[in-house]
């Protein structure tokens, strides 16, 4: 089999776009997500388009027992994962700390930090054993700066930044590369999830400027993974041209 790449959160947005880019390069893909139908639809369409092997794994990354079951039961020919792209993640809500919704906080912490840790803990021992592998964590500009009411989401992405640096040190003796790709504003299902299905609020986030697309970020992830084996691209911060920092985006009513 060609290189095996596991992408978490491949049912939409950046994960789905990365699945397309890696399939185009012939990678065999393990794709994950909670929405079974979407996962099957994405897997089927990529399989048909690129003729690559796809192994869909439907689980909630917050549930350790389910993540463990999924990884432990991979068929032998899928076990030797070359690249792990820790992409599954979300923001839920946008409230000041004093009126934050605790359930929203738990969803973000459990997905963005604990889920990323669970899958890394289960996949990295094989990489260590084989002395080969690459882990790419999807961070965010929200892992470098903070913004009004973004408190817990920003904290989870700061954690991804810290974990990326720490994993790189721990895995250094085993020839395993650890990279972080940290995007600014990208139009995906991200804002729809943050605003709990409110399409108008979600759309307003991207009004008056050209945001990144999921494909823009997938291109960067692929570039990072295609560097020669002796090169590790530690960290890439990729922003829309119209966004200078987390809370400074130049909006122009003439930009549609
Ligand atoms: P999307 O909402 O489009 O995609 C998120 C993906 O994560 C989906 O495939 C979703 O699958 C999966 N996911 C969410 N929760 C879980 C869970 N509990 N278990 C398994 N899978 C889960 O958003 P993006 O593509 O934008 O987000 C991808 C990553 O990029 C996230 O980590 C996000 O924080 C980060 N990011 C996004 C930016 C943006 O502006 N869009 C900017 C910077 C970083 P399903 O619902 O099927 O489970
Ligand atoms: C997403 C970036 O600024 O939309 O990680 O929260 S932001």
Short mmCIF file of C-alpha atoms and ligand atoms in Angstrom, two decimals:
data_model
loop_
_atom_site.label_atom_id
_atom_site.label_comp_id
_atom_site.label_asym_id
_atom_site.label_seq_id
_atom_site.Cartn_x
_atom_site.Cartn_y
_atom_site.Cartn_z
CA UNK A 1 0.00 0.00 0.00
CA UNK A 2 1.06 3.61 -0.57
CA UNK A 3 1.65 5.97 2.35
CA UNK A 4 -1.14 5.71 4.92
CA UNK A 5 -2.51 9.03 6.13
CA UNK A 6 -5.10 9.32 8.91
CA UNK A 7 -7.10 12.55 8.87
CA UNK A 8 -9.44 13.29 11.78
CA UNK A 9 -12.53 15.38 11.03
CA UNK A 10 -12.68 14.61 7.31
CA UNK A 11 -16.44 15.01 6.89
CA UNK A 12 -16.16 18.73 6.09
CA UNK A 13 -13.92 21.77 5.80
CA UNK A 14 -10.15 21.49 6.10
CA UNK A 15 -10.12 17.73 6.79
CA UNK A 16 -12.21 16.96 3.73
CA UNK A 17 -10.10 19.24 1.52
CA UNK A 18 -6.92 17.61 2.86
CA UNK A 19 -8.37 14.18 2.06
CA UNK A 20 -8.81 15.28 -1.57
CA UNK A 21 -5.25 16.68 -1.84
CA UNK A 22 -3.63 13.61 -0.29
CA UNK A 23 -5.75 11.26 -2.42
CA UNK A 24 -4.60 13.14 -5.51
CA UNK A 25 -1.03 12.22 -4.47
CA UNK A 26 -1.98 8.55 -4.11
CA UNK A 27 -2.11 8.25 -0.32
CA UNK A 28 -4.28 5.54 1.22
CA UNK A 29 -6.55 7.35 3.66
CA UNK A 30 -8.12 6.61 7.01
CA UNK A 31 -10.84 9.23 7.36
CA UNK A 32 -12.73 9.95 10.56
CA UNK A 33 -15.76 11.91 11.75
CA UNK A 34 -19.01 11.43 13.66
CA UNK A 35 -21.47 11.92 10.79
CA UNK A 36 -21.62 8.44 9.28
CA UNK A 37 -23.47 9.39 6.11
CA UNK A 38 -21.17 12.31 5.35
CA UNK A 39 -18.14 10.16 6.04
CA UNK A 40 -19.36 7.51 3.62
CA UNK A 41 -20.27 10.11 1.01
CA UNK A 42 -16.81 11.77 1.20
CA UNK A 43 -15.03 8.40 1.18
CA UNK A 44 -17.03 7.15 -1.79
CA UNK A 45 -16.55 10.28 -3.84
CA UNK A 46 -12.76 10.43 -3.21
CA UNK A 47 -12.41 6.70 -3.95
CA UNK A 48 -14.26 7.12 -7.24
CA UNK A 49 -12.34 10.25 -8.24
CA UNK A 50 -8.77 9.17 -7.36
CA UNK A 51 -8.94 5.38 -7.19
CA UNK A 52 -7.21 5.28 -3.79
CA UNK A 53 -7.96 2.98 -0.86
CA UNK A 54 -10.07 4.62 1.86
CA UNK A 55 -10.88 3.26 5.29
CA UNK A 56 -13.65 5.30 6.95
CA UNK A 57 -13.76 5.23 10.75
CA UNK A 58 -16.83 6.69 12.39
CA UNK A 59 -16.34 7.70 16.02
CA UNK A 60 -16.57 10.60 18.42
CA UNK A 61 -13.03 11.64 19.23
CA UNK A 62 -14.13 12.68 22.75
CA UNK A 63 -14.85 9.07 23.69
CA UNK A 64 -11.61 7.31 24.54
CA UNK A 65 -13.12 3.80 24.43
CA UNK A 66 -14.47 4.42 20.90
CA UNK A 67 -11.20 5.91 19.65
CA UNK A 68 -9.32 2.96 21.13
CA UNK A 69 -11.74 0.43 19.61
CA UNK A 70 -11.41 2.06 16.18
CA UNK A 71 -7.60 2.19 16.18
CA UNK A 72 -7.07 -1.23 17.80
CA UNK A 73 -9.34 -2.88 15.25
CA UNK A 74 -7.71 -1.49 12.14
CA UNK A 75 -6.96 -4.36 9.72
CA UNK A 76 -3.27 -5.34 9.65
CA UNK A 77 -2.69 -3.65 6.28
CA UNK A 78 -3.94 -0.30 7.69
CA UNK A 79 -2.02 -0.32 10.97
CA UNK A 80 1.23 1.29 9.82
CA UNK A 81 0.11 4.90 9.75
CA UNK A 82 2.70 7.21 8.17
CA UNK A 83 0.97 10.56 8.68
CA UNK A 84 -1.52 11.63 11.35
CA UNK A 85 -3.36 14.88 10.70
CA UNK A 86 -4.99 16.03 13.95
CA UNK A 87 -7.65 18.26 12.44
CA UNK A 88 -10.98 17.46 14.19
CA UNK A 89 -11.96 20.45 16.26
CA UNK A 90 -14.51 23.14 16.86
CA UNK A 91 -15.49 26.37 18.51
CA UNK A 92 -18.86 26.45 20.28
CA UNK A 93 -20.38 29.71 21.47
CA UNK A 94 -18.89 33.17 21.88
CA UNK A 95 -19.52 34.43 25.41
CA UNK A 96 -17.58 36.41 28.00
CA UNK A 97 -16.09 34.17 30.67
CA UNK A 98 -18.61 35.22 33.32
CA UNK A 99 -21.55 33.98 31.25
CA UNK A 100 -19.83 31.12 29.43
CA UNK A 101 -21.82 27.96 28.79
CA UNK A 102 -20.02 25.18 30.62
CA UNK A 103 -21.25 22.51 28.21
CA UNK A 104 -19.72 24.52 25.32
CA UNK A 105 -16.43 24.73 27.20
CA UNK A 106 -16.43 20.99 27.77
CA UNK A 107 -17.16 20.23 24.12
CA UNK A 108 -14.20 22.37 23.02
CA UNK A 109 -11.77 21.07 25.65
CA UNK A 110 -12.80 17.45 25.11
CA UNK A 111 -12.55 17.65 21.31
CA UNK A 112 -9.67 20.05 20.65
CA UNK A 113 -7.35 18.95 23.46
CA UNK A 114 -8.38 15.58 24.84
CA UNK A 115 -9.47 14.09 21.49
CA UNK A 116 -6.21 15.16 19.88
CA UNK A 117 -4.31 13.59 22.77
CA UNK A 118 -6.27 10.31 22.66
CA UNK A 119 -5.60 9.66 19.00
CA UNK A 120 -1.98 10.76 19.25
CA UNK A 121 -1.45 8.42 22.20
CA UNK A 122 -2.86 5.50 20.20
CA UNK A 123 -1.13 6.17 16.88
CA UNK A 124 2.31 7.42 17.97
CA UNK A 125 3.63 4.16 19.56
CA UNK A 126 3.58 2.47 16.12
CA UNK A 127 5.48 5.39 14.66
CA UNK A 128 8.03 5.14 17.47
CA UNK A 129 8.43 1.41 16.87
CA UNK A 130 8.96 1.94 13.13
CA UNK A 131 11.15 5.04 13.69
CA UNK A 132 9.06 6.81 11.09
CA UNK A 133 6.09 9.13 11.02
CA UNK A 134 4.74 12.64 10.77
CA UNK A 135 2.10 14.28 12.97
CA UNK A 136 0.48 17.50 11.79
CA UNK A 137 -1.61 19.38 14.33
CA UNK A 138 -4.12 21.94 13.11
CA UNK A 139 -3.72 24.89 15.44
CA UNK A 140 -5.01 28.40 14.82
CA UNK A 141 -4.19 32.08 15.00
CA UNK A 142 -6.35 31.63 18.13
CA UNK A 143 -3.42 29.63 19.53
CA UNK A 144 -1.15 32.70 19.27
CA UNK A 145 -3.48 35.52 20.25
CA UNK A 146 -6.79 35.86 22.05
CA UNK A 147 -9.95 37.75 21.14
CA UNK A 148 -12.97 39.09 22.87
CA UNK A 149 -15.25 36.24 24.03
CA UNK A 150 -12.99 33.63 22.40
CA UNK A 151 -11.58 32.64 25.82
CA UNK A 152 -11.93 28.84 25.95
CA UNK A 153 -11.54 28.22 22.20
CA UNK A 154 -8.33 30.28 22.29
CA UNK A 155 -7.16 28.33 25.34
CA UNK A 156 -7.66 25.02 23.52
CA UNK A 157 -5.67 26.24 20.52
CA UNK A 158 -2.91 27.58 22.80
CA UNK A 159 -2.84 24.03 24.19
CA UNK A 160 -2.45 22.63 20.66
CA UNK A 161 0.49 25.02 20.17
CA UNK A 162 2.12 23.84 23.42
CA UNK A 163 1.45 20.18 22.65
CA UNK A 164 2.94 20.51 19.17
CA UNK A 165 6.19 21.84 20.66
CA UNK A 166 6.19 19.22 23.42
CA UNK A 167 5.44 16.29 21.09
CA UNK A 168 8.28 17.41 18.83
CA UNK A 169 10.71 17.10 21.74
CA UNK A 170 9.37 13.76 22.98
CA UNK A 171 9.35 12.17 19.53
CA UNK A 172 12.68 13.64 18.42
CA UNK A 173 14.78 10.53 19.17
CA UNK A 174 12.49 8.42 16.98
CA UNK A 175 12.75 10.29 13.67
CA UNK A 176 9.15 11.50 13.92
CA UNK A 177 8.29 14.91 12.54
CA UNK A 178 5.74 17.09 14.33
CA UNK A 179 4.36 20.14 12.56
CA UNK A 180 1.66 22.67 13.29
CA UNK A 181 -0.44 24.42 10.66
CA UNK A 182 -2.23 27.39 12.19
CA UNK A 183 -4.82 29.13 10.01
CA UNK A 184 -6.57 32.46 10.32
CA UNK A 185 -10.21 32.82 9.25
CA UNK A 186 -11.29 30.11 6.83
CA UNK A 187 -14.82 29.67 5.52
CA UNK A 188 -15.89 26.13 6.39
CA UNK A 189 -18.64 24.78 8.67
CA UNK A 190 -16.63 26.27 11.57
CA UNK A 191 -18.85 29.33 12.19
CA UNK A 192 -22.07 27.40 11.59
CA UNK A 193 -20.97 25.05 14.38
CA UNK A 194 -19.88 27.95 16.61
CA UNK A 195 -23.27 29.66 16.21
CA UNK A 196 -25.16 26.37 16.61
CA UNK A 197 -26.69 26.34 13.13
CA UNK A 198 -27.47 30.08 12.82
CA UNK A 199 -26.65 30.57 9.12
CA UNK A 200 -26.97 34.36 9.15
CA UNK A 201 -24.53 34.81 12.01
CA UNK A 202 -22.13 32.34 10.40
CA UNK A 203 -22.26 34.11 7.03
CA UNK A 204 -21.63 37.53 8.62
CA UNK A 205 -18.24 36.34 9.92
CA UNK A 206 -16.87 36.25 6.35
CA UNK A 207 -18.55 39.37 4.96
CA UNK A 208 -16.50 42.14 3.34
CA UNK A 209 -13.25 40.23 2.83
CA UNK A 210 -11.95 37.09 1.15
CA UNK A 211 -11.38 34.41 3.80
CA UNK A 212 -9.12 31.42 3.37
CA UNK A 213 -10.70 28.33 1.84
CA UNK A 214 -10.31 24.83 3.20
CA UNK A 215 -8.33 24.05 0.03
CA UNK A 216 -5.82 26.85 0.78
CA UNK A 217 -5.03 25.20 4.10
CA UNK A 218 -5.00 21.69 2.66
CA UNK A 219 -2.34 22.89 0.17
CA UNK A 220 -0.17 24.03 3.09
CA UNK A 221 -0.64 20.73 4.95
CA UNK A 222 0.38 18.79 1.85
CA UNK A 223 3.43 21.04 1.34
CA UNK A 224 4.49 20.44 4.95
CA UNK A 225 4.15 16.67 4.50
CA UNK A 226 6.01 16.61 1.19
CA UNK A 227 9.18 18.25 2.57
CA UNK A 228 12.21 15.96 2.22
CA UNK A 229 12.56 13.52 5.16
CA UNK A 230 15.42 15.52 6.75
CA UNK A 231 13.32 18.72 6.77
CA UNK A 232 10.64 19.45 9.36
CA UNK A 233 8.47 22.49 8.87
CA UNK A 234 7.72 23.14 12.53
CA UNK A 235 5.04 25.71 12.23
CA UNK A 236 3.07 27.61 9.60
CA UNK A 237 0.76 30.54 10.37
CA UNK A 238 -1.42 31.10 7.32
CA UNK A 239 -3.76 34.09 7.15
CA UNK A 240 -6.13 35.66 4.65
CA UNK A 241 -4.44 38.67 3.02
CA UNK A 242 -7.18 40.82 4.56
CA UNK A 243 -6.48 39.63 8.13
CA UNK A 244 -3.46 41.12 9.95
CA UNK A 245 -4.05 39.62 13.37
CA UNK A 246 -6.78 37.78 15.20
CA UNK A 247 -9.06 40.78 15.61
CA UNK A 248 -7.91 43.02 12.75
CA UNK A 249 -9.58 42.10 9.48
CA UNK A 250 -9.93 44.72 6.76
CA UNK A 251 -13.55 44.64 5.57
CA UNK A 252 -14.77 46.46 2.48
CA UNK A 253 -18.47 46.51 1.64
CA UNK A 254 -17.62 46.17 -2.05
CA UNK A 255 -15.97 42.78 -1.50
CA UNK A 256 -18.52 40.06 -2.02
P1 LIG B 1 -15.54 22.12 10.09
O1 LIG B 1 -16.62 22.33 11.09
O2 LIG B 1 -15.86 22.32 8.66
O3 LIG B 1 -14.88 20.69 10.28
C1 LIG B 1 -14.64 20.15 11.57
C2 LIG B 1 -14.42 18.66 11.47
O4 LIG B 1 -14.13 18.15 12.79
C3 LIG B 1 -15.63 17.91 10.94
O5 LIG B 1 -15.23 16.93 10.04
C4 LIG B 1 -16.22 17.26 12.20
O6 LIG B 1 -16.82 16.03 11.85
C5 LIG B 1 -14.95 17.02 13.03
N1 LIG B 1 -15.29 16.89 14.44
C6 LIG B 1 -15.78 17.84 15.27
N2 LIG B 1 -16.04 17.33 16.48
C7 LIG B 1 -15.70 16.01 16.42
C8 LIG B 1 -15.75 14.94 17.35
N3 LIG B 1 -16.19 15.11 18.60
N4 LIG B 1 -15.35 13.71 16.94
C9 LIG B 1 -14.90 13.53 15.68
N5 LIG B 1 -14.82 14.50 14.76
C10 LIG B 1 -15.22 15.72 15.12
O7 LIG B 1 -14.39 23.14 10.54
P2 LIG B 1 -12.90 23.38 9.97
O8 LIG B 1 -12.60 22.53 8.82
O9 LIG B 1 -12.74 24.84 9.85
O10 LIG B 1 -12.06 22.93 11.25
C11 LIG B 1 -11.00 22.01 11.21
C12 LIG B 1 -9.93 22.42 12.21
O11 LIG B 1 -9.39 23.68 11.82
C13 LIG B 1 -10.43 22.61 13.63
O12 LIG B 1 -9.47 22.07 14.52
C14 LIG B 1 -10.50 24.13 13.79
O13 LIG B 1 -10.35 24.53 15.12
C15 LIG B 1 -9.32 24.54 12.93
N6 LIG B 1 -9.31 25.92 12.48
C16 LIG B 1 -10.35 26.40 11.72
C17 LIG B 1 -10.31 27.71 11.29
C18 LIG B 1 -11.43 28.33 10.53
O14 LIG B 1 -11.50 29.58 10.48
N7 LIG B 1 -12.30 27.57 9.90
C19 LIG B 1 -9.16 28.57 11.57
C20 LIG B 1 -8.15 27.95 12.38
C21 LIG B 1 -8.22 26.67 12.78
P3 LIG B 1 -18.24 15.50 12.43
O15 LIG B 1 -19.09 16.70 12.68
O16 LIG B 1 -18.73 14.60 11.34
O17 LIG B 1 -17.85 14.76 13.65
C1 LIG B 2 -10.43 29.81 14.05
C2 LIG B 2 -9.91 31.19 13.99
O1 LIG B 2 -10.39 33.58 14.59
O2 LIG B 2 -12.20 32.34 13.61
O3 LIG B 2 -9.50 29.01 14.68
O4 LIG B 2 -11.54 31.89 15.88
S1 LIG B 2 -11.06 32.30 14.56
#
